[in-house]
PDB file of C-alpha atoms in Angstrom:
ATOM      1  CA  UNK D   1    -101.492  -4.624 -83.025  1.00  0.00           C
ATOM      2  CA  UNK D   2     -99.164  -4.698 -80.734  1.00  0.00           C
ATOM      3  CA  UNK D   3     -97.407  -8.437 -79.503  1.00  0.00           C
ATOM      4  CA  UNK D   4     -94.787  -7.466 -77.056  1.00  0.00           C
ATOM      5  CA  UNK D   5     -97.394  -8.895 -74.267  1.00  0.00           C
ATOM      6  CA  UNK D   6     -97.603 -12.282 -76.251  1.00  0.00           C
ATOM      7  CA  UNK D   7     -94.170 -12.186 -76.641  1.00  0.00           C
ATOM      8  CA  UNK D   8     -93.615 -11.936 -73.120  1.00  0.00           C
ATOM      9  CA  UNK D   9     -95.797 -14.312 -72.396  1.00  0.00           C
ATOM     10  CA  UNK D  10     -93.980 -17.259 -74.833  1.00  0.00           C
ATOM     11  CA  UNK D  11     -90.403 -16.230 -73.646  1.00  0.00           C
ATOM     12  CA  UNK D  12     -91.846 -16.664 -69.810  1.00  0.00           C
ATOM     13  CA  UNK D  13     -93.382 -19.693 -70.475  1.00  0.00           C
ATOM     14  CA  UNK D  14     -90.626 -21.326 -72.806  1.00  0.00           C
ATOM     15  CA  UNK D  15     -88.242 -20.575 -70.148  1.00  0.00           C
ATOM     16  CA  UNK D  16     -90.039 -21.712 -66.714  1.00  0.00           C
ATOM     17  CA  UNK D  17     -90.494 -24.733 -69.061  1.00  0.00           C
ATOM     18  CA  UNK D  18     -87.288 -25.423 -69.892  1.00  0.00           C
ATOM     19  CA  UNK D  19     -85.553 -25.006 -66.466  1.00  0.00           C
ATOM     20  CA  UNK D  20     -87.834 -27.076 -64.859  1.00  0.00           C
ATOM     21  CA  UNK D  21     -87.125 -29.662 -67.584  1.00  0.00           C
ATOM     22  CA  UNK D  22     -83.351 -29.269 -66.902  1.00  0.00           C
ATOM     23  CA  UNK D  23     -84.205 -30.135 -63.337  1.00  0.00           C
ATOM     24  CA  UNK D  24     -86.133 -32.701 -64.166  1.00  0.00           C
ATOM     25  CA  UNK D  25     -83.739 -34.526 -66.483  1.00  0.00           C
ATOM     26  CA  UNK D  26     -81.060 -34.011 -63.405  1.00  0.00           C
ATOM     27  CA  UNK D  27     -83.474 -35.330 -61.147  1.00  0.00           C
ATOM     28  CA  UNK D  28     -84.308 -38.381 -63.095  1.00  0.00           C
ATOM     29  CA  UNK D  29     -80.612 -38.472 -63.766  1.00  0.00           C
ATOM     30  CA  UNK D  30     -79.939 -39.035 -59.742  1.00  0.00           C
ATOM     31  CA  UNK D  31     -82.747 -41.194 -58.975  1.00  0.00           C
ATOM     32  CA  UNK D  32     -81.923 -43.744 -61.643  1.00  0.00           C
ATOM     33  CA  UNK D  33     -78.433 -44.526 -59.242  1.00  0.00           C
ATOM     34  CA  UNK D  34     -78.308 -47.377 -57.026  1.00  0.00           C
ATOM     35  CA  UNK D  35     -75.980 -49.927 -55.604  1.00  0.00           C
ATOM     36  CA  UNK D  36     -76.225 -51.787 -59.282  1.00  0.00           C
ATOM     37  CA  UNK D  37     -74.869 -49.163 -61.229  1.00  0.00           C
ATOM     38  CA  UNK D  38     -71.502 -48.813 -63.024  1.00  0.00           C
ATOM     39  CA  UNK D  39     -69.304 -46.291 -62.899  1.00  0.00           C
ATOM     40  CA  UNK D  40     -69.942 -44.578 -65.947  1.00  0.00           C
ATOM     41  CA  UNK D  41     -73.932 -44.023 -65.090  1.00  0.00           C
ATOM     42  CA  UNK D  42     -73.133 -42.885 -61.716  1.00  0.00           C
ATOM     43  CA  UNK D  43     -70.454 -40.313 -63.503  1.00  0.00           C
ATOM     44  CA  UNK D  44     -72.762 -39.429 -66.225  1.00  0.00           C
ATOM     45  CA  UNK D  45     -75.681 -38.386 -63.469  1.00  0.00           C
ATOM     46  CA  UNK D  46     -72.370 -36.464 -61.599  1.00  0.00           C
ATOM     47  CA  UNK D  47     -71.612 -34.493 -64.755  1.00  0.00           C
ATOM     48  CA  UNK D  48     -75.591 -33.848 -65.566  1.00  0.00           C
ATOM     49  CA  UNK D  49     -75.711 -32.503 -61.775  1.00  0.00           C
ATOM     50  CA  UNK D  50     -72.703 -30.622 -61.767  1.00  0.00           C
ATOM     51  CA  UNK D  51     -73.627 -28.458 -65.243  1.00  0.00           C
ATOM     52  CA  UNK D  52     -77.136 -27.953 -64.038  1.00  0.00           C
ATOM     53  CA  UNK D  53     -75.328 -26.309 -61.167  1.00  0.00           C
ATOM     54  CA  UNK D  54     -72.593 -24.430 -62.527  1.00  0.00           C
ATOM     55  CA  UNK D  55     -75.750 -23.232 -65.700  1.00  0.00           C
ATOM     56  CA  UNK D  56     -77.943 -21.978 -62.373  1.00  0.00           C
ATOM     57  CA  UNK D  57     -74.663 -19.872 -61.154  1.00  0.00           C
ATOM     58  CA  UNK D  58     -73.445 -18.462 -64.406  1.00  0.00           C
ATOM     59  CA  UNK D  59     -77.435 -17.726 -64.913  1.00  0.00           C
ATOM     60  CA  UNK D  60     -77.575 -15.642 -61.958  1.00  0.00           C
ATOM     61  CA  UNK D  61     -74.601 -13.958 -62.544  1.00  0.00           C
ATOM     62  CA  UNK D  62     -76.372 -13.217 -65.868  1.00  0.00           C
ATOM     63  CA  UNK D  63     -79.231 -11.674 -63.965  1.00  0.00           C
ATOM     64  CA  UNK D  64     -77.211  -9.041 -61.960  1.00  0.00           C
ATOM     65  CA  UNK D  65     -74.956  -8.222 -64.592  1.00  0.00           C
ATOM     66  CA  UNK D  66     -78.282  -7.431 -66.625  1.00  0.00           C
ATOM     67  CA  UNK D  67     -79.682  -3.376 -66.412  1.00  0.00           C
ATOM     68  CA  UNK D  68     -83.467  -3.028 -65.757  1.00  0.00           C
ATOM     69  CA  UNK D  69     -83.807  -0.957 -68.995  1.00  0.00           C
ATOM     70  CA  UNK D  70     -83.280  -4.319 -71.011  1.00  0.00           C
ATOM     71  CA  UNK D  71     -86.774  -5.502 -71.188  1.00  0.00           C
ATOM     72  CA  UNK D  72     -87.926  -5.351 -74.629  1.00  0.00           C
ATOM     73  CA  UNK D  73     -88.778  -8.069 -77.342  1.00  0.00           C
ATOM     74  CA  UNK D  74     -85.472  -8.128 -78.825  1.00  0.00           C
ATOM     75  CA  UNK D  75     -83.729  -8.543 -75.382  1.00  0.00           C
ATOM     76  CA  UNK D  76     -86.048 -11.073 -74.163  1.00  0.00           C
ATOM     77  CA  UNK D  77     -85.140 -13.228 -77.439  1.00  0.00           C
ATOM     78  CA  UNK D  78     -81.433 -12.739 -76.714  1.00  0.00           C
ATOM     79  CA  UNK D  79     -82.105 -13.904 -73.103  1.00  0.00           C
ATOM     80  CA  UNK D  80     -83.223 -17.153 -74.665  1.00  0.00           C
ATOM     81  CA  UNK D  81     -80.877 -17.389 -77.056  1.00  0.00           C
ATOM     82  CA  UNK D  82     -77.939 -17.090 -74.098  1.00  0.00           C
ATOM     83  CA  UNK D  83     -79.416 -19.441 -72.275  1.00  0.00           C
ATOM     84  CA  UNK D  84     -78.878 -22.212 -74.459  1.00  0.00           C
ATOM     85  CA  UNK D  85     -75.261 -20.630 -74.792  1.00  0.00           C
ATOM     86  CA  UNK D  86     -75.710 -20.968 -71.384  1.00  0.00           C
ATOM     87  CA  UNK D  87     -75.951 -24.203 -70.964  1.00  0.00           C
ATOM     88  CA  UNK D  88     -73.299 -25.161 -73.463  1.00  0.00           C
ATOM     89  CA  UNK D  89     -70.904 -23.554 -71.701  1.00  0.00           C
ATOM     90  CA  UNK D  90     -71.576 -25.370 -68.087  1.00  0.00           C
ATOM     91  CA  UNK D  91     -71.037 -28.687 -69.787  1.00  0.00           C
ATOM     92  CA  UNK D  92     -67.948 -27.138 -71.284  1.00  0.00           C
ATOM     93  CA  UNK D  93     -66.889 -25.935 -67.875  1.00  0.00           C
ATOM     94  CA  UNK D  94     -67.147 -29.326 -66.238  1.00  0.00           C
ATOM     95  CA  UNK D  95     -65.825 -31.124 -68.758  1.00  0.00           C
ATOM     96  CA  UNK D  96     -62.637 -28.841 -68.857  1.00  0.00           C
ATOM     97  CA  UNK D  97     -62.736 -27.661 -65.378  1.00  0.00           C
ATOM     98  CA  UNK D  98     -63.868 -29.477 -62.674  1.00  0.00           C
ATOM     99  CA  UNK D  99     -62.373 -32.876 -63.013  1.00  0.00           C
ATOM    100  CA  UNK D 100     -61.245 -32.842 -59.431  1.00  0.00           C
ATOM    101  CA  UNK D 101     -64.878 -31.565 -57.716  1.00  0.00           C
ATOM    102  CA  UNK D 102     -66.586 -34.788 -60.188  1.00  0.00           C
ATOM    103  CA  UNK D 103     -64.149 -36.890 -58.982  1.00  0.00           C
ATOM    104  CA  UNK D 104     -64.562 -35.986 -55.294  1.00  0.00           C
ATOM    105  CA  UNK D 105     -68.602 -36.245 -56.012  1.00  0.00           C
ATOM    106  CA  UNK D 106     -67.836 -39.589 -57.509  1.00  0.00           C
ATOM    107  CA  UNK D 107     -65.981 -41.209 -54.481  1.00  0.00           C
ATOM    108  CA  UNK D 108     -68.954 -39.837 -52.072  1.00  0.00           C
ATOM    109  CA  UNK D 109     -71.756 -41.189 -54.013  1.00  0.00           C
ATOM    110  CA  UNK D 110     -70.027 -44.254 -54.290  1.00  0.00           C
ATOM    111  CA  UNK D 111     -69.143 -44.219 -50.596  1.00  0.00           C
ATOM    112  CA  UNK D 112     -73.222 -43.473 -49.563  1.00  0.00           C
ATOM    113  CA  UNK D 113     -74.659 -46.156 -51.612  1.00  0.00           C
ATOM    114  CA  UNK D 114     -72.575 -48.534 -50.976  1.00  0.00           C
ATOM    115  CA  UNK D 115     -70.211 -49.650 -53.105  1.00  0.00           C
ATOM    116  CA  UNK D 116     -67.029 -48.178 -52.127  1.00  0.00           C
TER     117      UNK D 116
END
């Protein structure tokens, strides 16, 4: 019996799935701001939109780098597996990285709802 189209199936799913949860949380993240919230929420939902962003670019970088041979089970497990890697490595990225873009972020967000 062959599962590869299961397979396929799950990996699809489990991944639509779990970007549009990452979106979600992000969204969520940004509507929960308003003229009553501290600093640290309003740099937390910064941060959260920030390594959604930077996880969408390094994903499609992933995608071009990525031949068209590479479609079998095994590859479509690794996929998932580096997307979680993925994702570890955006929040890494901001953390380390982009102090100045969160801080510029900051000062807008601050200066369009308000309370700057």
């Amino acid at each position: 019996m062959d599962i590869s189209g299961i397979t396929s199936a799950y990996y699809n799913t489990a991944k639509t799935e779990s970007s549009s949860a990452a979106a979600g949380s992000v969204q969520n993240s940004l509507s929960g701001i308003s003229k009553d919230s501290s600093d640290e929420e309003l740099l937390g939902a910064i941060k959260d939109f920030e390594s959604y962003f930077v996880e969408q670019m390094l994903k499609e970088i992933k995608k071009s780098l990525k031949s068209e041979e590479e479609d079998s089970v095994a590859s479509q497990y690794t996929d998932m597996y580096m997307d979680t890697v993925i994702e570890q490595v955006a929040d890494e990225l901001v953390d380390d990285v982009g102090e100045s873009l969160t801080q510029q972020l900051f000062e807008q967000m601050k200066r369009n709802i308000g309370t700057a």
